[in-house]
PDB file of C-alpha atoms in Angstrom:
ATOM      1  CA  UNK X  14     -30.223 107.960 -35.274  1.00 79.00           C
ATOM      2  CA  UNK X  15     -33.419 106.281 -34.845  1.00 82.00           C
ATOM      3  CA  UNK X  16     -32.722 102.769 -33.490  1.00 82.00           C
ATOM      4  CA  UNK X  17     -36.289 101.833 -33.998  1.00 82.00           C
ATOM      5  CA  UNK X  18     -35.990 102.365 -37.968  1.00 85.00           C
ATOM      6  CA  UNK X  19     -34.188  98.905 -39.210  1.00 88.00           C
ATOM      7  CA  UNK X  20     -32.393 100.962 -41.863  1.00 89.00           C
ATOM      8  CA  UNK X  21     -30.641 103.058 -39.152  1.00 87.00           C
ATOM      9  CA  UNK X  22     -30.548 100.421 -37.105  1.00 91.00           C
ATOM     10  CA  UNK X  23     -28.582  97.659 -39.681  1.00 91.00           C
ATOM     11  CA  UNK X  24     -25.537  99.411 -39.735  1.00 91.00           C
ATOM     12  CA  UNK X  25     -24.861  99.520 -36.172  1.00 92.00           C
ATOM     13  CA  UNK X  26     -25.176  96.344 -35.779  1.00 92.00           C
ATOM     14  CA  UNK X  27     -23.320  96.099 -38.636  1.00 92.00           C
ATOM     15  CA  UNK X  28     -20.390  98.061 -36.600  1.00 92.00           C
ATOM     16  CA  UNK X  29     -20.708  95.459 -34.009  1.00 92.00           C
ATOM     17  CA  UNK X  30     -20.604  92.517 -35.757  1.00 91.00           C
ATOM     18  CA  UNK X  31     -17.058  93.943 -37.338  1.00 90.00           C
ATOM     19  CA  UNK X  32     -15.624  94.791 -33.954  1.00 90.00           C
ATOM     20  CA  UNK X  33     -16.409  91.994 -32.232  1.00 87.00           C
ATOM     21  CA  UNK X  34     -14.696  89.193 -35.009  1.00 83.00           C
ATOM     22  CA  UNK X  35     -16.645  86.241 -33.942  1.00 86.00           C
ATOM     23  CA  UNK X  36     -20.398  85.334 -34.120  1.00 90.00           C
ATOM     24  CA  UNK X  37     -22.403  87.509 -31.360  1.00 90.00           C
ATOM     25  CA  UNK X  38     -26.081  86.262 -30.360  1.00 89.00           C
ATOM     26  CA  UNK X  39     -29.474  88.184 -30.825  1.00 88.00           C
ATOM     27  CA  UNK X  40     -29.166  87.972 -26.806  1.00 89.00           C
ATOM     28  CA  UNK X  41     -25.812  89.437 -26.677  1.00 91.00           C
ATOM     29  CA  UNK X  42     -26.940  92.329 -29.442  1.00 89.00           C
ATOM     30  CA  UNK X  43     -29.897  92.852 -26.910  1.00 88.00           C
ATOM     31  CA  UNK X  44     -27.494  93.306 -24.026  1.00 88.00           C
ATOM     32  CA  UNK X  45     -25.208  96.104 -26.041  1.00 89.00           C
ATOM     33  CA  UNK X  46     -28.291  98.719 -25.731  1.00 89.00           C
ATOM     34  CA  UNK X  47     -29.680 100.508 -22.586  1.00 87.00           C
ATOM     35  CA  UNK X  48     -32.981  99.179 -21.611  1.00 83.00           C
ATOM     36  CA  UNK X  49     -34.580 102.521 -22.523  1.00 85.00           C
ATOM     37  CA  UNK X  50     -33.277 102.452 -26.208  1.00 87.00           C
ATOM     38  CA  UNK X  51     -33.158  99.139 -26.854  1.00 88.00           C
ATOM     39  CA  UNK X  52     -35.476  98.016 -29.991  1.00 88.00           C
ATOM     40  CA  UNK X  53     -38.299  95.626 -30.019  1.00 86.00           C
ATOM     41  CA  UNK X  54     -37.002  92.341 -31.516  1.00 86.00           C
ATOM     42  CA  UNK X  55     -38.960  92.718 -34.552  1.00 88.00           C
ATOM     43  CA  UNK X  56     -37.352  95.271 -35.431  1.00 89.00           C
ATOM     44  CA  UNK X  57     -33.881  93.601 -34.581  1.00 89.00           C
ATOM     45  CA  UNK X  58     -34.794  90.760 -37.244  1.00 90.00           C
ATOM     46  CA  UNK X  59     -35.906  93.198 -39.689  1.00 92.00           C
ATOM     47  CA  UNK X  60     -32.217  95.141 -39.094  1.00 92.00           C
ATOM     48  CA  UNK X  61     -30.487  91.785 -39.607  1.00 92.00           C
ATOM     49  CA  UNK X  62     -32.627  91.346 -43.071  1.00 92.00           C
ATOM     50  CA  UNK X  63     -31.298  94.924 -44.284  1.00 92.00           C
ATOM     51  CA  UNK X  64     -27.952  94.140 -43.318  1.00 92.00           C
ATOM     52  CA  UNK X  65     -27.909  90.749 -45.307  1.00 92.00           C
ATOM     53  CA  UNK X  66     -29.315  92.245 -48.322  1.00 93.00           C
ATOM     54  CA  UNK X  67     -26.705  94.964 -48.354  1.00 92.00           C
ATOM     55  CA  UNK X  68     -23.730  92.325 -48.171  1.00 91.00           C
ATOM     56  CA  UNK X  69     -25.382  91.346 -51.986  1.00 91.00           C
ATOM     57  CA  UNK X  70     -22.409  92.428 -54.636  1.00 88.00           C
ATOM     58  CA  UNK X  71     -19.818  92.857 -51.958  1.00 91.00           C
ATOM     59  CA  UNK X  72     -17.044  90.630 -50.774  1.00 91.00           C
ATOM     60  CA  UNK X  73     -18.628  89.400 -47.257  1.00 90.00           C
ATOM     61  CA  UNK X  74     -21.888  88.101 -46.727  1.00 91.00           C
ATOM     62  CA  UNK X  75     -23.787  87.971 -43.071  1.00 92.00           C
ATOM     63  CA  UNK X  76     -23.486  84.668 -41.986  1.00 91.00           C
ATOM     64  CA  UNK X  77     -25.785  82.585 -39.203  1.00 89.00           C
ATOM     65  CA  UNK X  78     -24.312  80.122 -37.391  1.00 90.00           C
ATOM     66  CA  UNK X  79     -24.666  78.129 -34.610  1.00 88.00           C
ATOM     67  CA  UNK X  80     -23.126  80.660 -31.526  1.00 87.00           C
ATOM     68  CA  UNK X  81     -25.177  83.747 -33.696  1.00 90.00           C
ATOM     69  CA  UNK X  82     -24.569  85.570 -36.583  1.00 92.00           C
ATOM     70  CA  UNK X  83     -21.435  87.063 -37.832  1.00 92.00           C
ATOM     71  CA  UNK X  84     -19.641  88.805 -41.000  1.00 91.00           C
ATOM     72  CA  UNK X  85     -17.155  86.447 -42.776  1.00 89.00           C
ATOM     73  CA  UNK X  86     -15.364  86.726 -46.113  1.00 89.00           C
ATOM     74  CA  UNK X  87     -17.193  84.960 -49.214  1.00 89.00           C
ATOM     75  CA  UNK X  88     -15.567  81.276 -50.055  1.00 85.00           C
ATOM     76  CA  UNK X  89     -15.091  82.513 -53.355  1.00 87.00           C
ATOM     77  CA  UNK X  90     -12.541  84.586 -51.997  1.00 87.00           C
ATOM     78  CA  UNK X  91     -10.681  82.186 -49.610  1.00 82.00           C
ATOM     79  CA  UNK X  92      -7.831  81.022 -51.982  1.00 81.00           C
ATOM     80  CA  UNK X  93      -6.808  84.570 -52.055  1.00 86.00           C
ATOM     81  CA  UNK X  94      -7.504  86.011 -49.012  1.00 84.00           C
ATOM     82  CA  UNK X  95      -5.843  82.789 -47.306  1.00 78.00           C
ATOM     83  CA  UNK X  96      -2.376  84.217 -48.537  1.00 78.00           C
ATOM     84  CA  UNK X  97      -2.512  86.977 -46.321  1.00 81.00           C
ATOM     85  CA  UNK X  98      -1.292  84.043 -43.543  1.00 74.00           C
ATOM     86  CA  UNK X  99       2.111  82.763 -44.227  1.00 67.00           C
ATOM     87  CA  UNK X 100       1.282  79.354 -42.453  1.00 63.00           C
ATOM     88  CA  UNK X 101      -0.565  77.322 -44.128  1.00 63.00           C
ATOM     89  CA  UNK X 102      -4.111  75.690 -42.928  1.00 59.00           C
ATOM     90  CA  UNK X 103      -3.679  72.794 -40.670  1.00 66.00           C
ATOM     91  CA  UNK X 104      -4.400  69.504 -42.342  1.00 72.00           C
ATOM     92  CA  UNK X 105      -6.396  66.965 -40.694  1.00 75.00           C
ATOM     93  CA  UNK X 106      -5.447  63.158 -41.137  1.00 81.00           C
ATOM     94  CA  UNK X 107      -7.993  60.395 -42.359  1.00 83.00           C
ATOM     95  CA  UNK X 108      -8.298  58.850 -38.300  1.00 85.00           C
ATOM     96  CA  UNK X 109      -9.153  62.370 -37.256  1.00 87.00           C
ATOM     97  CA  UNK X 110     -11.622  62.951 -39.901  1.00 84.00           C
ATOM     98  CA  UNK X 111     -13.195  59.556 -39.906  1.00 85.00           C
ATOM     99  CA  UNK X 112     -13.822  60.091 -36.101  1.00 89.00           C
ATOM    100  CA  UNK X 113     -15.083  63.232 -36.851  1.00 88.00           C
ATOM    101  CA  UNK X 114     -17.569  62.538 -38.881  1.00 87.00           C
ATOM    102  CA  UNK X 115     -18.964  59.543 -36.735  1.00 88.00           C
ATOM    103  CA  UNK X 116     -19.422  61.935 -33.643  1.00 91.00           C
ATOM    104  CA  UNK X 117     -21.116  64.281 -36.118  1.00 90.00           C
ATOM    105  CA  UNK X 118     -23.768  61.653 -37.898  1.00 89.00           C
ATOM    106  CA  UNK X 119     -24.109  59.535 -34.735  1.00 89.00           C
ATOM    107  CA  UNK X 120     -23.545  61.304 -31.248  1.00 89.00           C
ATOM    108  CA  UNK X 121     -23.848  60.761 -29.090  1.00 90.00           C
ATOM    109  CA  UNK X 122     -21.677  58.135 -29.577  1.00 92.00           C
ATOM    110  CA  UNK X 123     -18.640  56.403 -27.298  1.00 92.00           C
ATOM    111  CA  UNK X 124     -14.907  55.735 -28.428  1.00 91.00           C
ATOM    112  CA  UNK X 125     -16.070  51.886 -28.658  1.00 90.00           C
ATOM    113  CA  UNK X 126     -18.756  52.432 -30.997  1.00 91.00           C
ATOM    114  CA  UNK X 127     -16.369  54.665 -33.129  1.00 90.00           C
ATOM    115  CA  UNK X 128     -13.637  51.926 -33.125  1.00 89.00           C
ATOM    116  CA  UNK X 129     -16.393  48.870 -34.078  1.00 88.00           C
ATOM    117  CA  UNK X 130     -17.350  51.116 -37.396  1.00 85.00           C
ATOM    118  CA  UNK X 131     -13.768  51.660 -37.977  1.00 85.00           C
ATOM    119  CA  UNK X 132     -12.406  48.531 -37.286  1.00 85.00           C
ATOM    120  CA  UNK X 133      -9.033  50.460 -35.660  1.00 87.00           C
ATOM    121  CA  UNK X 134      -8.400  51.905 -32.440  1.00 87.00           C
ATOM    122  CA  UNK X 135      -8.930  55.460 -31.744  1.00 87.00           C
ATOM    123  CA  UNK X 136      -5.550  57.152 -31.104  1.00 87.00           C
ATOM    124  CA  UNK X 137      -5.786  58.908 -27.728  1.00 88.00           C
ATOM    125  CA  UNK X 138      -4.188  61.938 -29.535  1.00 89.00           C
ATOM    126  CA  UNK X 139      -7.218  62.291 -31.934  1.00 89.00           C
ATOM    127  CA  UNK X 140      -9.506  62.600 -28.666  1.00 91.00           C
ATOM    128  CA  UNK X 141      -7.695  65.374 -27.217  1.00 90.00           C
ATOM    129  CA  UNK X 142      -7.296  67.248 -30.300  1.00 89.00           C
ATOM    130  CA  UNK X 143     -11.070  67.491 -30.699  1.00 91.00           C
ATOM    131  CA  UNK X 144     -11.297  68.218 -27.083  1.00 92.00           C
ATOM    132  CA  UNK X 145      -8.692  70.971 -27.006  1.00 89.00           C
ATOM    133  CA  UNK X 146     -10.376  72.259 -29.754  1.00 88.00           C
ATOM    134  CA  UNK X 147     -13.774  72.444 -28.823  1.00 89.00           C
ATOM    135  CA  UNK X 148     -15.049  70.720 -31.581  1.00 92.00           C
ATOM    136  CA  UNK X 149     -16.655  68.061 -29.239  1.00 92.00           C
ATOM    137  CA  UNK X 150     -17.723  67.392 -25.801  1.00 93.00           C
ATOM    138  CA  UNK X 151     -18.344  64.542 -23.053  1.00 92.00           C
ATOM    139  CA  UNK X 152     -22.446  64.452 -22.998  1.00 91.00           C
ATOM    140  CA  UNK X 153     -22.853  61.562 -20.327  1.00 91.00           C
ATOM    141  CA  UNK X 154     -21.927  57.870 -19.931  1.00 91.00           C
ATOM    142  CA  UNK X 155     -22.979  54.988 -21.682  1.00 89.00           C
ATOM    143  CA  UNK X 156     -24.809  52.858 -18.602  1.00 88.00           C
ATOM    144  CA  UNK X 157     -23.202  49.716 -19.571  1.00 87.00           C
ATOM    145  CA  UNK X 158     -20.088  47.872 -17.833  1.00 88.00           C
ATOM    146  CA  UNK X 159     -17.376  50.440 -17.396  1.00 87.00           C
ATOM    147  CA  UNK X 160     -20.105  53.383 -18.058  1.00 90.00           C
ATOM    148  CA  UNK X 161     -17.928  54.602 -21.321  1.00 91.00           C
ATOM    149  CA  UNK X 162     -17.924  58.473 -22.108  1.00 92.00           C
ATOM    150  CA  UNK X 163     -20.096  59.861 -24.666  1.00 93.00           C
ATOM    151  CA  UNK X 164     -19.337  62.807 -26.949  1.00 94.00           C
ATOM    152  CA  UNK X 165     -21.302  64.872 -29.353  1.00 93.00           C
ATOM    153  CA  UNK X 166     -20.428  67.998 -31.505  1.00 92.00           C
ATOM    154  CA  UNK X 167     -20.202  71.389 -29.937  1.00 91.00           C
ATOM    155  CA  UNK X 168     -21.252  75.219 -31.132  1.00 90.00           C
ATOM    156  CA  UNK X 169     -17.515  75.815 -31.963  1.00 89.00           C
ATOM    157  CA  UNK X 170     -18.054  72.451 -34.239  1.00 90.00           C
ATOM    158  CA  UNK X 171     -21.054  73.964 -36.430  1.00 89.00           C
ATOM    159  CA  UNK X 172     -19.339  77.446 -36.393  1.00 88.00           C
ATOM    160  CA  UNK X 173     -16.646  76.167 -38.423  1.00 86.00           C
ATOM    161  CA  UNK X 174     -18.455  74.808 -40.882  1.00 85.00           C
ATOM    162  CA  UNK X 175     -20.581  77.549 -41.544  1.00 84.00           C
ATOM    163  CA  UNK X 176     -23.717  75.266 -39.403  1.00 87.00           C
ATOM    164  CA  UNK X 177     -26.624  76.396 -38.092  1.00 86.00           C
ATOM    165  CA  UNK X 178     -27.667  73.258 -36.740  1.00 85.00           C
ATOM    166  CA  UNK X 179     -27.295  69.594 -37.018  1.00 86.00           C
ATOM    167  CA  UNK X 180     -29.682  70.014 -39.385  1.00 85.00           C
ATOM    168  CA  UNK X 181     -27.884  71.730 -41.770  1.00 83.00           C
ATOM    169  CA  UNK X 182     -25.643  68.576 -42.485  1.00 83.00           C
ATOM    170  CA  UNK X 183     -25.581  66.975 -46.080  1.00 77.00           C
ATOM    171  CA  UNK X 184     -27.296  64.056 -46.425  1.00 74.00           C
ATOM    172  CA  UNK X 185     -24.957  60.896 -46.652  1.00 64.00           C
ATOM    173  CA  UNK X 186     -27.269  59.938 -49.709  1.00 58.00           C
ATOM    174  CA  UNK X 187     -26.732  63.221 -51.070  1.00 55.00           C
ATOM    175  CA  UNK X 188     -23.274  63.298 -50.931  1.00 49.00           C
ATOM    176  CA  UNK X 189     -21.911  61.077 -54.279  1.00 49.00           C
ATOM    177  CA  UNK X 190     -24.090  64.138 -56.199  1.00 48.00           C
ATOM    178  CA  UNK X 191     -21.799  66.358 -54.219  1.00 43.00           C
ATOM    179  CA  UNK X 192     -18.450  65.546 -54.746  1.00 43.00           C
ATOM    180  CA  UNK X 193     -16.714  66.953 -57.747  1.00 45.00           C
ATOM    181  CA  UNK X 194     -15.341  64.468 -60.739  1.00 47.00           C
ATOM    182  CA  UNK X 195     -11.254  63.623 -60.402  1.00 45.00           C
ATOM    183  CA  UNK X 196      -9.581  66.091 -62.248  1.00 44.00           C
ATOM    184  CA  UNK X 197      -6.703  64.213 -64.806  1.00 43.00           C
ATOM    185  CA  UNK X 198      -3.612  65.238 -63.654  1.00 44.00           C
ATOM    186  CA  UNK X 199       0.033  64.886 -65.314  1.00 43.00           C
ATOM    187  CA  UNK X 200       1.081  62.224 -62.221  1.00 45.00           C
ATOM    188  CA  UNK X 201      -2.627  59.984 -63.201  1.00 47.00           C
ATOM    189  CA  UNK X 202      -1.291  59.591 -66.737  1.00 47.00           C
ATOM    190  CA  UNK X 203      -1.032  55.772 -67.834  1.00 54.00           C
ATOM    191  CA  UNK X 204       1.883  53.914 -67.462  1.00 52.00           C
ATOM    192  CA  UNK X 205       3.202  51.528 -69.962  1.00 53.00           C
ATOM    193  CA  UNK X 206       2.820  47.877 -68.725  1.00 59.00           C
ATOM    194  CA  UNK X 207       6.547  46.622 -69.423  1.00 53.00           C
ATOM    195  CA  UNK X 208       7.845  49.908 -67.083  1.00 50.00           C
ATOM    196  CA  UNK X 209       5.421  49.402 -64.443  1.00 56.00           C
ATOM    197  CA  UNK X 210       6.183  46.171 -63.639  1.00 59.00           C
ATOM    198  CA  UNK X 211      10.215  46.982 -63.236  1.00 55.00           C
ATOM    199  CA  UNK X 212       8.794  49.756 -60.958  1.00 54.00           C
ATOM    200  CA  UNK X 213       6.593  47.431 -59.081  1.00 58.00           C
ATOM    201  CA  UNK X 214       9.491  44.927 -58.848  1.00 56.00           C
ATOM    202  CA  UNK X 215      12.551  47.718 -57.514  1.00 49.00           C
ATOM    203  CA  UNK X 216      10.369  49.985 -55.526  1.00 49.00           C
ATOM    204  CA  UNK X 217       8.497  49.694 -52.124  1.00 49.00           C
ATOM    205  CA  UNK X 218       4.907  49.974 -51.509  1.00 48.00           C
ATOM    206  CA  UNK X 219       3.694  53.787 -51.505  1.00 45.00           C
ATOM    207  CA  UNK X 220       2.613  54.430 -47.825  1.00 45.00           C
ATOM    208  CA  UNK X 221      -1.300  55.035 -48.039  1.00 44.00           C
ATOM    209  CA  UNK X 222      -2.323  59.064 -47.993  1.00 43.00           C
ATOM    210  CA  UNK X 223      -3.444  60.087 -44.574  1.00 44.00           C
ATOM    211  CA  UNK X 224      -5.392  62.969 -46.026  1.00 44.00           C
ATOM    212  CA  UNK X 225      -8.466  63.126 -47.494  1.00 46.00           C
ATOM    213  CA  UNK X 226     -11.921  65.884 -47.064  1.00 51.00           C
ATOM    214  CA  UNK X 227     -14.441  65.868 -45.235  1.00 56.00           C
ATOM    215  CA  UNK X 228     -16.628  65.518 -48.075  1.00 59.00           C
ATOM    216  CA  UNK X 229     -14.916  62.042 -49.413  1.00 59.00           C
ATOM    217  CA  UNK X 230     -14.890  60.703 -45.837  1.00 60.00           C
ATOM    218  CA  UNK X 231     -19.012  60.995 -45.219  1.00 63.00           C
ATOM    219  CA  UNK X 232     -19.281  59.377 -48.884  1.00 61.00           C
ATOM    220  CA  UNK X 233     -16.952  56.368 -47.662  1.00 60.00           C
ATOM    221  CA  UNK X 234     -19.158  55.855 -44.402  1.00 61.00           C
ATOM    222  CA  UNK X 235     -22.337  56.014 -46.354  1.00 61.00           C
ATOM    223  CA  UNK X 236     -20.500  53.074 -48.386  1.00 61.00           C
ATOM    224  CA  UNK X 237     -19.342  51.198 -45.357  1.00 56.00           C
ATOM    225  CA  UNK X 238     -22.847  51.458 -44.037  1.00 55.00           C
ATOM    226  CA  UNK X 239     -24.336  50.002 -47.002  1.00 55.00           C
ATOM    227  CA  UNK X 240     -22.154  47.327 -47.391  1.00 52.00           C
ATOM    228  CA  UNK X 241     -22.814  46.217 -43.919  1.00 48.00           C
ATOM    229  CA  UNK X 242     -26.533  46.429 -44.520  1.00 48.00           C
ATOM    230  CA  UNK X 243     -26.000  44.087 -47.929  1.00 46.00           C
ATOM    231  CA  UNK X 244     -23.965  41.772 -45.975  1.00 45.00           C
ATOM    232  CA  UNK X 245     -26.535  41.333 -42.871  1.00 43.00           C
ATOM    233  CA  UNK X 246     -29.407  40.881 -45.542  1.00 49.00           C
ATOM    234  CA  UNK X 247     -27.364  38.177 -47.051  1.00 50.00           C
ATOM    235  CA  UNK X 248     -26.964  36.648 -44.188  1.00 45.00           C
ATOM    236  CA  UNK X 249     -30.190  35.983 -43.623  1.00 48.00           C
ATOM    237  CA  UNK X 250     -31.447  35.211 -47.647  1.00 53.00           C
ATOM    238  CA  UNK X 251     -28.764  32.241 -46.211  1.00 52.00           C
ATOM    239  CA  UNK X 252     -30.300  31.224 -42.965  1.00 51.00           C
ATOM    240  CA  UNK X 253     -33.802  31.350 -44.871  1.00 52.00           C
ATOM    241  CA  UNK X 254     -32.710  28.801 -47.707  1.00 52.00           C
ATOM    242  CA  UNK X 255     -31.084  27.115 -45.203  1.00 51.00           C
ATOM    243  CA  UNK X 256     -34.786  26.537 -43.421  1.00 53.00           C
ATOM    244  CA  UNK X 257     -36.644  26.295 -46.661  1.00 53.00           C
ATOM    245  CA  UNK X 258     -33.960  23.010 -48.316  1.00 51.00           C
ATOM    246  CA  UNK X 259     -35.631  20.002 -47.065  1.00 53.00           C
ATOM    247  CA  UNK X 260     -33.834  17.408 -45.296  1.00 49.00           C
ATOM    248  CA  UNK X 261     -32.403  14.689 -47.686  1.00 51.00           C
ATOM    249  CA  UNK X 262     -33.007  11.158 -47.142  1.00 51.00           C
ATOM    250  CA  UNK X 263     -29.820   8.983 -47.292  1.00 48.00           C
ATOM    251  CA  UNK X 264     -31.609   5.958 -47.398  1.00 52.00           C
ATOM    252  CA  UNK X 265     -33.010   7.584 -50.812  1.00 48.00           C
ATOM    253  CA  UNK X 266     -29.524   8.502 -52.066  1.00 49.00           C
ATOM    254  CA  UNK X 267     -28.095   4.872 -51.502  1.00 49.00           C
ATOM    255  CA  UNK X 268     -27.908   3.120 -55.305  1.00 50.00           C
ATOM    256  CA  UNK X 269     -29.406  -0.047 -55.953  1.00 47.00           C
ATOM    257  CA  UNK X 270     -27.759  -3.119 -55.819  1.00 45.00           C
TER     258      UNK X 270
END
């Protein structure tokens, strides 16, 4: 085997992205090689290169991601291959989402800031879970009275959604172009008026849905954000009127006798 051909070289690496199940840096490939064999890292890149292009047509693609690069299953294939586990993916709820995304598009940020956006408390749980698992991380203090913690995303954060970088995060503008139309289901069918009423009348409120993507979340925070930009402006279209109105004289308004 000639290690310093990329063609020969692509499948070993190949062999040890497979073994090792998670993503492995180009440092960490460098270390798996005696000094005297290793390749120049040229010809490491061009290895990776060969590799991708021979994932084309198959059912796993090489992936780079934040901690490195790594072989994964394609998401066209995740509703299937997902029934090889018998439990079922965790789902997240709105608050833990909502936070998420906050740290994400504005870390580093403190659990203050988060809770002035929201307009609710943070649930101490939500914290931990993101903590626990390593999705975020304490970044320094906030140097104002009670020096607040401040947390930002993590590698293990981007690794799970497939990120490079920060970079790689959709637009919040580009996001209403992103998510799909509602599909019409059986349950969204109209009502007649005369029968919803006598169910509005006998039954109790529904309980609002605590679960919702990641993808409708960012579009509700670009909203939230614009609306609080279209209130501040007309604020001040009213505080400008307010300047420009002359001052009325009553002496002026009192009718003739």
């Amino acid at each position: 085997m000639n290690l310093n051909d990329p063609r020969d070289l692509a499948p070993l690496l190949e062999a040890f992205l497979l073994a090792s199940g998670k993503p492995q840096s180009l440092e960490r490939l460098f270390e798996l090689f005696e000094e005297a064999e290793r390749p120049e890292p040229s010809v490491f890149k061009k290895a990776l290169e060969v590799l991708r292009k021979s994932c084309n047509g198959r059912a796993f693609e090489l992936k780079e991601v934040a901690s490195g690069y790594r072989l994964q299953i394609r998401e066209d294939y995740a509703p299937w291959v997902g029934r090889l586990w018998e439990e079922r993916p965790q789902r997240y709820s709105r608050a833990l989402l909502e936070t998420m995304a906050l740290i994400a598009y504005r870390q580093p940020i403190t659990r203050g800031e988060i809770e002035d956006v929201r307009g609710v408390a943070v649930n101490t749980n939500i914290v931990k879970t993101l903590l626990e698992r390593e999705w975020i991380r304490i970044v320094g203090y906030r140097e104002v009275p009670g020096k607040p913690a401040m947390f930002a995303t993590t590698k293990a954060f981007l690794d799970h959604f497939n990120l490079k970088n920060l970079d790689d995060l959709p637009a919040l503008a580009d996001l209403r172009e992103m998510e799909p139309e509602p599909v019409l289901e059986l349950d969204d069918a109209p009502v007649p008026a005369h029968l919803q009423a006598l169910a509005d009348e006998s039954a109790e409120p529904p309980a609002p849905k605590e679960e919702t993507s990641f993808r409708t979340l960012l579009v509700e925070l670009d909203s939230m954000e614009e609306g609080l930009k279209t209130d501040f402006d007309d604020l001040l279209d009213e505080e400008s009127a307010a300047e420009e109105t002359p001052a009325r004289d009553p002496e002026a308004e009192t009718p003739r006798q």
